[in-house]
CSV table of C-alpha atoms in Angstrom, one decimal:
chain,number,residue,atom,x,y,z
A,1403,MET,CA,0.0,0.0,0.0
A,1404,ASN,CA,1.1,3.5,-0.7
A,1405,LYS,CA,0.9,6.5,1.8
A,1406,LYS,CA,-2.4,7.7,0.4
A,1407,GLU,CA,-4.0,4.3,0.8
A,1408,ILE,CA,-2.7,3.8,4.3
A,1409,LEU,CA,-3.8,7.3,5.3
A,1410,ALA,CA,-7.3,6.5,4.1
A,1411,LEU,CA,-7.5,3.4,6.3
A,1412,LEU,CA,-6.1,5.2,9.3
A,1413,ASN,CA,-8.5,8.1,8.8
A,1414,ALA,CA,-11.5,5.9,8.8
A,1415,PRO,CA,-14.7,7.4,10.4
A,1416,THR,CA,-14.3,6.0,13.9
A,1417,PRO,CA,-11.5,5.4,16.4
A,1418,GLU,CA,-12.4,1.7,16.6
A,1419,GLU,CA,-12.1,1.3,12.8
A,1420,ARG,CA,-8.8,3.3,12.7
A,1421,LEU,CA,-7.2,1.3,15.5
A,1422,GLU,CA,-8.3,-2.0,13.9
A,1423,ASN,CA,-6.9,-0.8,10.5
A,1424,LEU,CA,-3.6,0.1,12.2
A,1425,LYS,CA,-3.3,-3.5,13.4
A,1426,LYS,CA,-3.8,-4.7,9.8
A,1427,VAL,CA,-1.4,-2.2,8.3
A,1428,LEU,CA,1.3,-3.1,10.8
A,1429,ALA,CA,0.7,-6.8,10.2
A,1430,ALA,CA,1.3,-6.3,6.5
A,1431,GLU,CA,4.7,-4.7,7.0
A,1432,THR,CA,7.6,-6.6,5.5
A,1433,GLU,CA,10.1,-4.4,7.3
A,1434,ALA,CA,9.9,-2.0,10.2
A,1435,PRO,CA,11.0,1.6,9.7
A,1436,LYS,CA,14.6,2.4,10.7
A,1437,ALA,CA,14.6,3.8,14.2
A,1438,LYS,CA,16.0,7.3,14.7
A,1439,PRO,CA,16.3,7.6,18.4
A,1440,GLU,CA,18.0,11.0,18.2
A,1441,PHE,CA,14.6,12.6,17.3
A,1442,ALA,CA,11.4,13.2,19.1
A,1443,ASN,CA,8.2,15.2,18.5
A,1444,ASN,CA,5.8,16.2,21.2
A,1445,HIS,CA,3.6,18.6,19.2
A,1446,ILE,CA,1.5,16.8,16.6
A,1447,HIS,CA,-1.9,18.2,15.7
A,1448,THR,CA,-4.6,15.8,14.7
A,1449,ILE,CA,-8.2,15.9,13.2
A,1450,TYR,CA,-9.3,16.9,16.7
A,1451,SER,CA,-8.0,20.4,15.8
A,1452,PHE,CA,-6.6,20.8,12.3
A,1453,SER,CA,-4.4,18.2,10.6
A,1454,PRO,CA,-4.4,15.6,7.8
A,1455,TYR,CA,-4.0,12.9,10.4
A,1456,SER,CA,-6.3,11.2,12.9
A,1457,PRO,CA,-4.6,10.3,16.2
A,1458,THR,CA,-4.0,6.8,14.9
A,1459,ALA,CA,-2.6,8.1,11.6
A,1460,ALA,CA,-0.3,10.5,13.5
A,1461,VAL,CA,1.2,7.7,15.5
A,1462,TYR,CA,1.7,5.5,12.4
A,1463,PHE,CA,3.3,8.2,10.3
A,1464,ALA,CA,5.5,9.4,13.1
A,1465,ARG,CA,6.7,5.8,13.4
A,1466,ALA,CA,7.2,5.6,9.6
A,1467,GLU,CA,9.7,8.4,9.8
A,1468,GLY,CA,11.7,6.7,12.4
A,1469,LEU,CA,10.4,8.3,15.6
A,1470,LEU,CA,10.2,6.2,18.8
A,1471,THR,CA,8.0,8.7,20.7
A,1472,CYS,CA,5.3,11.1,19.7
A,1473,GLY,CA,3.0,13.6,21.4
A,1474,ILE,CA,-0.5,14.8,20.6
A,1475,MET,CA,-1.1,18.5,20.9
A,1476,ASP,CA,-4.5,19.7,19.7
A,1477,HIS,CA,-6.0,23.2,20.0
A,1478,ASP,CA,-8.8,23.4,22.6
A,1479,SER,CA,-9.3,19.6,22.7
A,1480,ILE,CA,-7.8,16.5,24.2
A,1481,GLY,CA,-10.5,14.4,22.6
A,1482,GLY,CA,-8.0,12.4,20.6
A,1483,ALA,CA,-5.8,11.4,23.5
A,1484,LYS,CA,-7.3,8.0,24.3
A,1485,GLU,CA,-7.1,6.9,20.7
A,1486,PHE,CA,-3.6,8.3,20.4
A,1487,ARG,CA,-2.5,6.4,23.5
A,1488,GLU,CA,-4.0,3.1,22.3
A,1489,ALA,CA,-2.4,3.5,18.9
A,1490,GLY,CA,0.9,4.0,20.6
A,1491,LYS,CA,0.5,0.7,22.4
A,1492,ILE,CA,-0.4,-1.1,19.2
A,1493,ALA,CA,2.5,0.4,17.3
A,1494,ASN,CA,4.9,0.0,20.3
A,1495,MET,CA,5.5,3.8,20.3
A,1496,GLY,CA,6.1,6.0,23.3
A,1497,THR,CA,3.3,8.6,23.6
A,1498,THR,CA,2.6,11.7,25.5
A,1499,CYS,CA,-0.7,13.6,25.5
A,1500,GLY,CA,-1.5,17.3,25.9
A,1501,PHE,CA,-3.3,20.2,24.4
A,1502,GLU,CA,-2.8,23.8,23.3
A,1503,ALA,CA,-4.9,26.8,24.4
A,1504,ARG,CA,-4.7,30.6,24.1
A,1505,VAL,CA,-4.4,32.5,27.3
A,1506,SER,CA,-5.3,36.1,28.0
A,1507,LEU,CA,-2.5,38.4,29.4
A,1508,LYS,CA,-4.9,41.1,30.3
A,1509,GLY,CA,-4.1,42.5,33.7
A,1510,THR,CA,-0.4,41.8,33.3
A,1511,PRO,CA,2.5,44.0,32.1
A,1512,PHE,CA,2.2,42.3,28.7
A,1513,ALA,CA,-1.5,43.1,28.1
A,1514,ASP,CA,-0.6,45.2,25.0
A,1515,LYS,CA,2.4,43.3,23.9
A,1516,ARG,CA,2.6,40.8,21.1
A,1517,THR,CA,4.1,37.7,22.6
A,1518,ASN,CA,3.7,34.4,20.6
A,1519,HIS,CA,0.3,35.1,19.0
A,1520,PRO,CA,0.6,36.4,15.4
A,1521,ASP,CA,-3.0,37.7,15.3
A,1522,GLU,CA,-3.6,39.1,18.8
A,1523,PRO,CA,-1.5,41.2,21.2
A,1524,GLY,CA,-2.1,40.5,24.8
A,1525,ALA,CA,-2.7,36.8,24.1
A,1526,ALA,CA,-0.3,33.8,24.3
A,1527,TYR,CA,-0.4,30.3,23.2
A,1528,MET,CA,0.3,27.9,26.0
A,1529,ALA,CA,0.9,24.1,25.8
A,1530,PHE,CA,-0.5,21.9,28.5
A,1531,HIS,CA,2.0,18.9,28.3
A,1532,SER,CA,1.8,15.5,29.8
A,1533,VAL,CA,-1.8,15.3,30.9
A,1534,PRO,CA,-2.4,12.2,33.1
A,1535,CYS,CA,-4.9,9.7,31.6
A,1536,GLU,CA,-7.2,10.0,34.6
A,1537,SER,CA,-7.6,13.8,33.8
A,1538,PHE,CA,-8.5,13.4,30.1
A,1539,ASP,CA,-12.3,13.6,30.7
A,1540,LYS,CA,-12.0,16.5,33.1
A,1541,ALA,CA,-9.8,18.4,30.8
A,1542,GLN,CA,-12.0,17.7,27.8
A,1543,ALA,CA,-15.1,19.0,29.6
A,1544,LYS,CA,-13.4,22.4,30.1
A,1545,LEU,CA,-12.0,22.5,26.6
A,1546,HIS,CA,-15.3,21.7,25.0
A,1547,GLU,CA,-16.8,24.8,26.7
A,1548,LEU,CA,-14.0,26.9,25.1
A,1549,ALA,CA,-14.6,25.2,21.7
A,1550,VAL,CA,-18.3,26.0,21.8
A,1551,LYS,CA,-17.5,29.7,22.6
A,1552,ARG,CA,-15.0,29.7,19.8
A,1553,ASN,CA,-17.6,28.6,17.3
A,1554,GLU,CA,-19.6,31.8,18.0
A,1555,ARG,CA,-16.5,33.8,17.0
A,1556,ASN,CA,-15.9,31.4,14.0
A,1557,LYS,CA,-19.4,32.2,12.7
A,1558,LYS,CA,-18.6,36.0,12.8
A,1559,MET,CA,-15.3,35.4,11.1
A,1560,THR,CA,-17.1,33.4,8.4
A,1561,GLN,CA,-19.2,36.5,7.8
A,1562,LYS,CA,-16.1,38.6,7.4
A,1563,ILE,CA,-14.7,36.2,4.9
A,1564,ASN,CA,-17.9,36.4,2.9
A,1565,GLU,CA,-17.8,40.2,2.9
A,1566,ILE,CA,-14.4,40.0,1.2
A,1567,MET,CA,-15.1,37.1,-1.1
A,1568,GLY,CA,-18.7,37.6,-2.0
A,1569,GLN,CA,-17.9,39.9,-5.0
A,1570,TYR,CA,-16.0,37.0,-6.6
A,1571,GLY,CA,-19.0,34.6,-6.2
A,1572,ILE,CA,-17.4,32.8,-3.3
A,1573,HIS,CA,-19.5,32.2,-0.2
A,1574,LEU,CA,-18.9,30.0,2.9
A,1575,ASP,CA,-21.7,28.5,5.0
A,1576,PHE,CA,-20.2,27.7,8.5
A,1577,GLU,CA,-22.5,24.8,9.2
A,1578,LYS,CA,-22.4,23.3,5.7
A,1579,ASP,CA,-18.8,24.0,4.6
A,1580,VAL,CA,-16.7,24.4,7.7
A,1581,VAL,CA,-18.1,22.2,10.5
A,1582,PRO,CA,-18.2,19.0,8.3
A,1583,ILE,CA,-14.5,19.2,7.6
A,1584,SER,CA,-13.8,19.4,11.4
A,1585,ASN,CA,-14.2,16.8,14.1
A,1586,PHE,CA,-16.3,19.0,16.3
A,1587,LYS,CA,-19.1,16.5,16.7
A,1588,ASN,CA,-16.7,14.1,18.2
A,1589,GLY,CA,-15.0,16.5,20.7
A,1590,GLY,CA,-12.7,18.4,18.4
A,1591,SER,CA,-12.4,22.1,17.9
A,1592,VAL,CA,-13.0,24.3,14.9
A,1593,THR,CA,-10.0,26.6,14.2
A,1594,GLU,CA,-9.2,29.5,11.9
A,1595,ARG,CA,-7.5,26.9,9.7
A,1596,HIS,CA,-10.8,25.1,9.1
A,1597,LEU,CA,-12.4,28.3,7.9
A,1598,LEU,CA,-9.5,29.0,5.6
A,1599,TYR,CA,-9.2,25.5,4.4
A,1600,ALA,CA,-12.9,25.6,3.4
A,1601,LEU,CA,-12.2,28.9,1.7
A,1602,SER,CA,-9.3,27.5,-0.2
A,1603,LEU,CA,-11.5,24.7,-1.5
A,1604,LYS,CA,-14.0,27.3,-2.7
A,1605,ILE,CA,-11.3,29.4,-4.4
A,1606,ILE,CA,-10.0,26.3,-6.2
A,1607,GLU,CA,-13.6,25.4,-7.2
A,1608,ALA,CA,-14.2,28.9,-8.5
A,1609,VAL,CA,-11.1,29.7,-10.5
A,1610,GLY,CA,-9.2,26.4,-10.9
A,1611,ARG,CA,-5.8,25.5,-9.5
A,1612,GLU,CA,-4.0,26.9,-12.5
A,1613,ASN,CA,-5.4,30.4,-11.8
A,1614,VAL,CA,-5.0,30.5,-8.1
A,1615,VAL,CA,-1.8,32.6,-8.1
A,1616,SER,CA,-3.2,35.2,-10.4
A,1617,PHE,CA,-6.4,35.3,-8.4
A,1618,LEU,CA,-4.5,36.0,-5.2
A,1619,LYS,CA,-2.5,38.8,-6.8
A,1620,ASP,CA,-5.1,40.4,-9.0
A,1621,LYS,CA,-8.2,40.1,-6.8
A,1622,LEU,CA,-7.0,39.8,-3.2
A,1623,GLY,CA,-3.7,41.8,-3.6
A,1624,ILE,CA,-1.7,39.0,-2.1
A,1625,THR,CA,1.7,38.1,-3.6
A,1626,PRO,CA,3.0,34.9,-2.0
A,1627,SER,CA,6.8,34.4,-1.5
A,1628,ALA,CA,8.8,32.9,-4.3
A,1629,LYS,CA,8.9,29.6,-2.4
A,1630,VAL,CA,5.1,29.4,-2.0
A,1631,THR,CA,4.5,30.7,-5.5
A,1632,ALA,CA,6.6,27.8,-6.8
A,1633,TRP,CA,4.5,25.4,-4.6
A,1634,LEU,CA,1.2,26.8,-6.0
A,1635,ASN,CA,2.5,26.6,-9.6
A,1636,ASP,CA,2.7,22.9,-9.1
A,1637,THR,CA,-1.0,22.3,-9.7
A,1638,GLU,CA,-0.7,18.5,-9.4
A,1639,SER,CA,0.8,18.7,-5.9
A,1640,GLU,CA,-0.9,16.6,-3.2
A,1641,HIS,CA,-0.1,19.5,-0.9
A,1642,PHE,CA,-1.8,22.2,-3.0
A,1643,VAL,CA,-4.8,22.9,-0.7
A,1644,TYR,CA,-2.5,23.1,2.4
A,1645,ASP,CA,-0.1,25.4,0.5
A,1646,LEU,CA,-3.0,27.7,-0.4
A,1647,LEU,CA,-4.3,27.5,3.2
A,1648,GLY,CA,-0.8,28.7,4.3
A,1649,VAL,CA,-1.2,31.8,2.2
A,1650,MET,CA,-4.6,32.5,3.6
A,1651,LYS,CA,-3.4,32.1,7.2
A,1652,SER,CA,-0.5,34.4,6.6
A,1653,GLU,CA,-2.1,37.1,4.5
A,1654,LEU,CA,-5.9,37.0,4.7
A,1655,ASN,CA,-6.4,36.0,8.3
A,1656,VAL,CA,-5.4,39.4,9.5
A,1657,ARG,CA,-8.4,40.8,7.6
A,1658,THR,CA,-10.9,38.4,9.1
A,1659,TYR,CA,-9.6,37.7,12.6
A,1660,ILE,CA,-11.8,38.6,15.6
A,1661,SER,CA,-10.4,38.8,19.1
A,1662,ALA,CA,-10.6,35.6,21.1
A,1663,GLU,CA,-10.8,37.3,24.4
A,1664,GLU,CA,-14.1,35.8,25.5
A,1665,GLU,CA,-13.0,32.3,25.0
A,1666,MET,CA,-9.6,32.5,26.7
A,1667,MET,CA,-8.5,31.6,30.2
A,1668,THR,CA,-6.6,34.2,32.1
A,1669,LEU,CA,-3.0,33.4,33.0
A,1670,ASP,CA,-4.0,32.7,36.6
A,1671,GLU,CA,-6.9,30.4,35.4
A,1672,ALA,CA,-4.6,28.5,33.1
A,1673,VAL,CA,-2.0,27.9,35.9
A,1674,ALA,CA,-4.8,26.7,38.2
A,1675,PHE,CA,-6.3,24.5,35.5
A,1676,ALA,CA,-2.9,22.9,34.7
A,1677,ASN,CA,-2.3,22.2,38.4
A,1678,ASP,CA,-5.8,20.8,38.8
A,1679,ILE,CA,-5.4,18.2,36.0
A,1680,GLY,CA,-1.8,17.5,36.9
A,1681,CYS,CA,0.0,18.6,33.8
A,1682,THR,CA,3.0,20.8,32.9
A,1683,LEU,CA,2.0,24.2,31.7
A,1684,CYS,CA,4.5,25.6,29.1
A,1685,TYR,CA,4.9,28.9,27.3
A,1686,ALA,CA,5.3,28.3,23.6
A,1687,TYR,CA,8.2,30.4,22.4
A,1688,LEU,CA,7.9,31.8,18.9
A,1689,GLY,CA,10.6,34.3,18.5
A,1690,ASP,CA,10.9,37.0,15.8
A,1691,ILE,CA,10.3,35.6,12.4
A,1692,GLY,CA,12.2,36.2,9.2
A,1693,ASP,CA,11.2,33.7,6.4
A,1694,SER,CA,8.4,31.4,7.6
A,1695,VAL,CA,9.4,27.7,7.4
A,1696,THR,CA,5.8,26.6,6.7
A,1697,GLY,CA,4.7,29.6,4.6
A,1698,ASP,CA,1.9,30.5,7.0
A,1699,LYS,CA,3.5,33.3,9.0
A,1700,LYS,CA,4.7,36.7,7.9
A,1701,ALA,CA,8.0,38.2,8.8
A,1702,GLN,CA,7.1,39.8,12.2
A,1703,LYS,CA,8.6,40.7,15.6
A,1704,PHE,CA,7.3,38.9,18.7
A,1705,GLU,CA,8.7,38.4,22.2
A,1706,ASP,CA,12.4,38.6,21.7
A,1707,GLU,CA,12.8,42.3,22.8
A,1708,TYR,CA,11.3,41.5,26.2
A,1709,LEU,CA,11.8,37.8,26.5
A,1710,GLU,CA,13.7,37.8,29.8
A,1711,GLU,CA,11.1,40.0,31.5
A,1712,LEU,CA,8.2,37.8,30.1
A,1713,LEU,CA,9.8,34.5,31.2
A,1714,ALA,CA,10.5,35.9,34.6
A,1715,PHE,CA,7.0,37.1,35.0
A,1716,ILE,CA,5.3,33.8,33.9
A,1717,ARG,CA,7.7,31.7,36.0
A,1718,GLU,CA,6.7,33.7,39.1
A,1719,LYS,CA,3.0,33.1,38.1
A,1720,GLY,CA,3.5,29.4,38.1
A,1721,VAL,CA,4.3,28.4,34.5
A,1722,LYS,CA,6.7,25.5,34.7
A,1723,GLY,CA,8.0,25.0,31.2
A,1724,VAL,CA,8.9,26.4,27.8
A,1725,THR,CA,8.3,24.6,24.6
A,1726,TYR,CA,10.0,25.5,21.3
A,1727,MET,CA,10.8,24.2,17.8
A,1728,PRO,CA,14.5,24.4,16.9
A,1729,SER,CA,13.7,24.4,13.2
A,1730,ARG,CA,11.8,27.7,13.5
A,1731,ASN,CA,14.5,29.8,15.1
A,1732,THR,CA,18.2,30.8,14.7
A,1733,ILE,CA,20.9,29.3,16.8
A,1734,ALA,CA,21.4,32.7,18.5
A,1735,GLN,CA,17.7,32.8,19.5
A,1736,LEU,CA,17.8,29.2,20.8
A,1737,ASP,CA,21.0,29.6,22.7
A,1738,ARG,CA,19.6,32.7,24.5
A,1739,LEU,CA,16.3,30.9,25.2
A,1740,MET,CA,17.9,27.8,26.6
A,1741,SER,CA,20.2,29.9,28.8
A,1742,LEU,CA,17.2,31.8,30.2
A,1743,CYS,CA,15.3,28.5,30.8
A,1744,ASP,CA,18.3,27.1,32.7
A,1745,LYS,CA,18.7,30.2,34.7
A,1746,MET,CA,15.0,30.4,35.7
A,1747,GLY,CA,14.4,26.7,36.2
A,1748,PHE,CA,12.0,26.0,33.3
A,1749,THR,CA,11.6,22.5,32.0
A,1750,GLN,CA,12.3,22.5,28.2
A,1751,ILE,CA,10.1,20.6,25.8
A,1752,SER,CA,10.2,20.5,22.0
A,1753,GLY,CA,7.9,19.5,19.2
A,1754,GLU,CA,7.4,20.2,15.5
A,1755,ASP,CA,4.0,21.8,15.0
A,1756,ILE,CA,2.4,19.4,12.5
A,1757,ASN,CA,-0.8,20.6,10.8
A,1758,SER,CA,0.0,20.2,7.0
A,1759,SER,CA,0.7,17.3,4.7
A,1760,ARG,CA,3.9,19.0,3.5
A,1761,GLN,CA,5.6,18.8,7.0
A,1762,SER,CA,7.9,16.1,8.2
A,1763,PHE,CA,7.4,14.7,11.7
A,1764,ILE,CA,11.1,15.0,12.3
A,1765,CYS,CA,12.9,18.2,13.3
A,1766,LYS,CA,16.3,17.6,11.8
A,1767,GLU,CA,17.9,20.2,14.1
A,1768,LEU,CA,17.5,17.8,17.0
A,1769,ALA,CA,20.4,15.8,15.6
A,1770,ASN,CA,22.6,18.6,17.0
A,1771,PRO,CA,24.0,17.3,20.4
A,1772,LYS,CA,23.1,20.7,22.0
A,1773,PHE,CA,19.4,19.6,21.7
A,1774,ALA,CA,19.8,16.1,23.1
A,1775,HIS,CA,18.2,17.2,26.4
A,1776,LEU,CA,14.9,17.7,24.4
A,1777,VAL,CA,14.8,14.1,23.4
A,1778,ASP,CA,15.6,13.0,26.9
A,1779,ARG,CA,12.8,15.1,28.2
A,1780,ALA,CA,10.4,13.5,25.7
A,1781,TRP,CA,11.1,10.1,27.1
A,1782,GLU,CA,10.7,11.5,30.7
A,1783,LEU,CA,7.2,12.6,29.7
A,1784,VAL,CA,6.4,9.2,28.1
A,1785,LYS,CA,7.6,7.3,31.1
A,1786,SER,CA,5.8,9.5,33.6
A,1787,GLU,CA,2.5,8.9,31.7
A,1788,ILE,CA,3.0,5.2,31.6
A,1789,ARG,CA,3.5,5.1,35.4
A,1790,GLU,CA,0.4,7.2,35.9
A,1791,GLU,CA,-1.6,4.9,33.7
A,1792,LYS,CA,-0.6,1.8,35.7
């Protein structure tokens, strides 16, 4: 079977079918993938937020690239964690389970600062790592409340998209076009990427793949980078829709985004929630961006100018860790960050933010010995969750 056929089996409609298909796919293997123990990834999105992969598929394809551990990290949902954990057992993969949520910095010295959120100052992405299995249901109940609130904002953003695109005969219906491509009915969340993926499909339907670049330039005033333009000129690419989505996220989202303030926990609430469910709350370092690796972020300044003050403040508030992706930053940025983490006593966790078919599950930079502690930490998370499960 090729990747497309395997993905179809592992993205079957129900977790039960997916897990059963995983057993069949593994049984049909003639040779196991070559293990690459120098790598780890604790930040894999699934269909429970936005991703080409179900939890089962995420485990399989992480293993296929040589990983021995993998971590689920969905936005506003931990609904895929039980399946992810079970898939790990079937595939003999170490697994760690968490989720990602935005946190309001109102009432702090950073209320008006842009930290790690490209679309909203005074808001920060936080990763809740290593949630114990006995806390899955409790965490999911809280996260579902946030996801329901988020949908009210999603509907308003859909309206803003239609205000821009209506003149070109393109219209999105939130319930008919957006919700069905999400996993909301099974406990997932609907994200901005779902809106923009649905829009990308509508654009392709309206103008054809071969005319997408000219439509972006002539109608929307968007000129993608040379790298992304080359991707979009390959109209046969299996990644085409995800590449167009990346452009929409980078360039159009700023025109349609609405503040998420009403659906965010405060920093104090996030710390209390993490302590209540027994996980490790981490600030997700972004750092100033030059050329976006994934094509979905503009060159932009974030928290580097006041990083030390920010980390000191959140450490005092009770945030225990910092998570980062070595492929997204310069060595100078990473050296500074790691030094500050050591100085302030933050645990360090890494993961490659997987939400597109174009991305590899492996962060090649982890082969550098200076990042070996990140792989060690991944195994510590895996082992702690195994002990908790027993």
